[in-house]
XYZ file of C-alpha atoms in Angstrom:
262
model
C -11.253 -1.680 7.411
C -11.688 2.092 7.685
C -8.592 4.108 8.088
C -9.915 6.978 10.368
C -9.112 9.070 12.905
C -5.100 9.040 13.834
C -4.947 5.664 11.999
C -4.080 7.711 8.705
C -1.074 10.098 10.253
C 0.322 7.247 12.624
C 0.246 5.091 9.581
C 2.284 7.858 7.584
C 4.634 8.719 10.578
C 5.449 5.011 11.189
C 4.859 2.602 8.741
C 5.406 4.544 5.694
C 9.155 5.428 5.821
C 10.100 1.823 6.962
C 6.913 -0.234 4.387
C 6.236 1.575 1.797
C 8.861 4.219 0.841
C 11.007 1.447 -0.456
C 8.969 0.350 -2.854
C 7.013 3.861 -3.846
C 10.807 4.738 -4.983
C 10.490 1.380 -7.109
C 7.482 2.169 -8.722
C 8.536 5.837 -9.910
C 11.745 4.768 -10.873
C 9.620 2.654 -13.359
C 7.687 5.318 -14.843
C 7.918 6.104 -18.656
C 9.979 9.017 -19.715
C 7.449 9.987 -22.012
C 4.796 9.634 -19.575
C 2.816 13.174 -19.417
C -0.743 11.941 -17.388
C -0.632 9.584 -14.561
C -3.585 8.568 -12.622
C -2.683 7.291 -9.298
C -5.037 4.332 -7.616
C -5.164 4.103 -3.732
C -2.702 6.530 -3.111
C -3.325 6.758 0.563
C -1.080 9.157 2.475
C 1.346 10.505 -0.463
C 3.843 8.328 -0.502
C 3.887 7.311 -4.180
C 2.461 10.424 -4.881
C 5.779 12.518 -3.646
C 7.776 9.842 -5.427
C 6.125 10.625 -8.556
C 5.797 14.123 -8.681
C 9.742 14.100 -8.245
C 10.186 11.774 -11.222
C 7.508 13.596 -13.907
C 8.239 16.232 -16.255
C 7.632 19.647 -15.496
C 4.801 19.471 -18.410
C 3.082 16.279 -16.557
C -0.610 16.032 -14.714
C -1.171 13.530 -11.737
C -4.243 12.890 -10.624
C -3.764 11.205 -6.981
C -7.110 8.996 -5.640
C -8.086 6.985 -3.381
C -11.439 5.559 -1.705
C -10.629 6.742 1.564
C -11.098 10.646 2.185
C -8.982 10.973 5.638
C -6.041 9.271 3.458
C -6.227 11.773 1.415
C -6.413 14.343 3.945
C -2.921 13.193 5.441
C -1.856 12.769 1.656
C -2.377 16.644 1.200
C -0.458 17.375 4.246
C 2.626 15.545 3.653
C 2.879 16.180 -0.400
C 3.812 19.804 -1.348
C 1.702 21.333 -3.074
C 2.240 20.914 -6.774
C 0.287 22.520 -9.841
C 0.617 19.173 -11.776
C -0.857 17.304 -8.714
C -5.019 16.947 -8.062
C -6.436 14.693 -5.663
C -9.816 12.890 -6.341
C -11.975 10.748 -4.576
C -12.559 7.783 -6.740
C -13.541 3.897 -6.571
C -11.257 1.909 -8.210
C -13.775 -0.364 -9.188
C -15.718 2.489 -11.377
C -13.092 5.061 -12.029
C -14.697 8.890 -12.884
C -12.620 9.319 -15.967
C -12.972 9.339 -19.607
C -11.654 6.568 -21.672
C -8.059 6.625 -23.153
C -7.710 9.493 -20.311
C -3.926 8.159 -19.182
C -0.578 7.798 -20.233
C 0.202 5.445 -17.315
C -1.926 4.419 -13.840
C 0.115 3.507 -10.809
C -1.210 1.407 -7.767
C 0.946 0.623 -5.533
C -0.818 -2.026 -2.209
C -4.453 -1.300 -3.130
C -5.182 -3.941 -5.191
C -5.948 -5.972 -2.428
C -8.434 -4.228 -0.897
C -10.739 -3.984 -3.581
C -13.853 -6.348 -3.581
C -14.204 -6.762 -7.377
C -10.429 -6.777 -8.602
C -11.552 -7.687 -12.435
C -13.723 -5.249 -12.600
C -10.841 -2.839 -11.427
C -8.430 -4.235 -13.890
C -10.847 -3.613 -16.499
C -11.561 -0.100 -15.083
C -7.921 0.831 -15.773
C -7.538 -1.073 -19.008
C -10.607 1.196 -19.908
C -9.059 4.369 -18.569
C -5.431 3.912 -19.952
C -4.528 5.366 -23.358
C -3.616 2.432 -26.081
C 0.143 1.378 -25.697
C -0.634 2.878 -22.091
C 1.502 1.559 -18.658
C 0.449 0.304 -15.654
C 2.341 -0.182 -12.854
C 1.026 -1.821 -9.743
C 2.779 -3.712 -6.290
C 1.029 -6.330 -4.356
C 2.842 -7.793 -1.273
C 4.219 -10.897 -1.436
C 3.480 -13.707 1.065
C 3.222 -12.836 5.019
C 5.888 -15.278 5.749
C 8.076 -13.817 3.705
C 7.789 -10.638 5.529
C 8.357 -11.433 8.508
C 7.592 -8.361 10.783
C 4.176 -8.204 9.488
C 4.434 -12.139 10.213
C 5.115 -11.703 13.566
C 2.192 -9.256 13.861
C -0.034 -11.122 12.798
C 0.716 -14.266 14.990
C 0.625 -12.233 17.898
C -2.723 -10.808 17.029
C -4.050 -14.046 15.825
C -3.018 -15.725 19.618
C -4.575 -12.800 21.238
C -8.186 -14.730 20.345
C -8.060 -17.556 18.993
C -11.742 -17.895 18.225
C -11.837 -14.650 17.156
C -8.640 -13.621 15.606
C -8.324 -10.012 13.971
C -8.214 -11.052 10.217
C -7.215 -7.525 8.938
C -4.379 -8.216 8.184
C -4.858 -10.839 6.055
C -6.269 -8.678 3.220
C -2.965 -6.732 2.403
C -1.357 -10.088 1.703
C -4.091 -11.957 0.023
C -2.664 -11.845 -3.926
C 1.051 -13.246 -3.269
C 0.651 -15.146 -6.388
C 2.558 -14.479 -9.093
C 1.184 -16.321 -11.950
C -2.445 -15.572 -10.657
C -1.358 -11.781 -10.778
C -0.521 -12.359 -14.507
C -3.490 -14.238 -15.547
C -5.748 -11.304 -13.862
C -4.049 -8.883 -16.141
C -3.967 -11.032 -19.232
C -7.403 -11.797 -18.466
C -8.802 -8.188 -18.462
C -7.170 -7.274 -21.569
C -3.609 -6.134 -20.730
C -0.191 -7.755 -22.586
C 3.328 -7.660 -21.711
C 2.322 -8.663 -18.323
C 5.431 -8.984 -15.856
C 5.590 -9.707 -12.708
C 8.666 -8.751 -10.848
C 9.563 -10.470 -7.014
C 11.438 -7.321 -5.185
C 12.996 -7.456 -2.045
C 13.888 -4.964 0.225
C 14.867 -4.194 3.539
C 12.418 -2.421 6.212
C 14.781 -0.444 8.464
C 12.557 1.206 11.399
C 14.114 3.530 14.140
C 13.431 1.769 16.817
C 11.252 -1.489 17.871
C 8.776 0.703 19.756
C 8.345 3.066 16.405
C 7.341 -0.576 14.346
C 5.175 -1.673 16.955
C 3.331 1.966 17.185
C 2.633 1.730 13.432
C 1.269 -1.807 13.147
C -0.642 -1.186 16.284
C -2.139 2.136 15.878
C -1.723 3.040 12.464
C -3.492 -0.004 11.279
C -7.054 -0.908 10.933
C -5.976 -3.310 13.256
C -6.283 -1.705 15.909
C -10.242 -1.063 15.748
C -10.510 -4.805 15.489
C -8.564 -4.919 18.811
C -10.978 -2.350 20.498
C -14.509 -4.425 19.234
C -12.981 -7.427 21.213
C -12.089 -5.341 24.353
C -8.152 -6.724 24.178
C -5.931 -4.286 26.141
C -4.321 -2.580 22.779
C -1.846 -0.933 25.125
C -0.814 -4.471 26.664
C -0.495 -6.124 22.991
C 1.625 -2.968 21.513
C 3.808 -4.070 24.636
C 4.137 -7.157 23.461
C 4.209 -6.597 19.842
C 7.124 -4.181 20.783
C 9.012 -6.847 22.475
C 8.260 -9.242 19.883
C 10.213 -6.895 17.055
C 12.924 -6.134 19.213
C 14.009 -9.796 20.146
C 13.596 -11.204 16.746
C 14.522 -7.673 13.842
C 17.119 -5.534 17.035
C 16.064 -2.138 17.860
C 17.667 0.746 16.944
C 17.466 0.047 14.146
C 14.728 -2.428 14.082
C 15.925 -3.940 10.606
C 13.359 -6.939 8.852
C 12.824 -8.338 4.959
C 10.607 -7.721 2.628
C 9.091 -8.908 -0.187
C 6.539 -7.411 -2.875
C 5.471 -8.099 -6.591
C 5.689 -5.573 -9.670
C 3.169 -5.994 -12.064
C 4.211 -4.079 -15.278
C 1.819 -4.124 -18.181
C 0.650 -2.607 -21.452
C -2.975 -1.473 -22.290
């Protein structure tokens, strides 16, 4: 599931404005006023990132990480630069950081990924000053956002005996009340869990489809089993535009807020 290569700046280009923005504007929107040091988990190509740096004080410190060093590559060329912005390396299942270190810690769709997610959630209870935020987005089911959805049929028909299973993972905690328990359970209180809908609005059909396609993980998985990427991007394309329109190419979706206190 590496994102390497042009996967990270095709991911940016095409799936961020039309995924992710939306909710990255959620998540700072939620951030403390008094908030002065944020660590940011899986921060991937900025997007939060930019989001928060707009929202914090000029007397704030982010530190922006993420597992994946050509992520954070992309990250640093799409954020400004910003003296209250450093960008670490850093497992979110053992976090290099002092206890008590954070005011609030903000992970927005990297959950998911991690093998060990107690051990994360106890990594940023650890981390997180007392009385401390967190603030963290998982998607909601596939079916309930339905250009993914689509995707994922299509690449699941492609091989039936084989199917891609990447994209499973982003959409493997769509469980509300399991999402609460896993915070409750490593220590946090206050847990909420917000359902948010929004709207993913891309350019075009054939924008969407070159995001999922190339700027996915995805599309490695295609390569191994020797499918004809350009043939399924095709389709994929056509796919978007009959069911979401094209120009815009307009679809739902769904995610859930977890908001809790350390």
């Amino acid at each position: 599931m590496s994102f390497v290569g042009q996967i990270p700046e095709l991911y940016d280009r095409h799936l961020g404005p039309v995924l992710f923005e939306p909710y990255a504007r959620d998540l700072a929107a939620r951030l403390p006023k008094k908030a002065r040091t944020v660590l940011e988990i899986a921060a991937g190509t900025g997007r939060v990132t930019r989001q928060l740096l707009a929202t914090l004080p000029s007397d704030g410190a982010l530190v922006a990480t993420d597992l994946n060093d050509p992520m954070l590559v992309e990250a640093q060329r799409q954020v400004p630069v910003d003296s209250r912005a450093r960008w670490q390396i850093a497992d979110a299942q053992a976090l290099p950081f002092a206890d008590s270190a954070f005011d609030v810690i903000v992970c927005q769709f990297g959950l998911m990924f991690v093998p060990d997610k107690a051990l994360a959630v106890g990594e940023m209870r650890r981390v997180l000053k007392q009385g401390g935020t967190l603030l963290l987005s998982t998607w909601d089911e596939l079916a309930r956002n339905p250009a993914t959805h689509a995707l994922h049929e299509l690449a699941s028909a492609e091989l039936p005996a084989d199917p891609p299973t990447f994209m499973l993972t982003p959409f493997s905690m769509p469980d509300p009340a399991a999402l609460r328990a896993l915070f409750e359970t490593g220590g946090f209180r206050d847990v909420r869990v917000d359902t948010v809908a929004q709207t993913a609005v891309a350019s075009s059909a054939a924008d969407l489809a070159m995001g999922f396609v190339r700027g996915n993980p995805l599309w490695n998985q295609l390569l191994e089993r020797n499918i004809d990427a350009e043939a399924f991007q095709q389709r994929v394309e056509e796919r978007l535009r009959r069911e979401f329109g094209d120009a815009p190419c307009v679809s739902a979706l769904s995610a859930h807020v977890v908001t809790a206190v350390s």
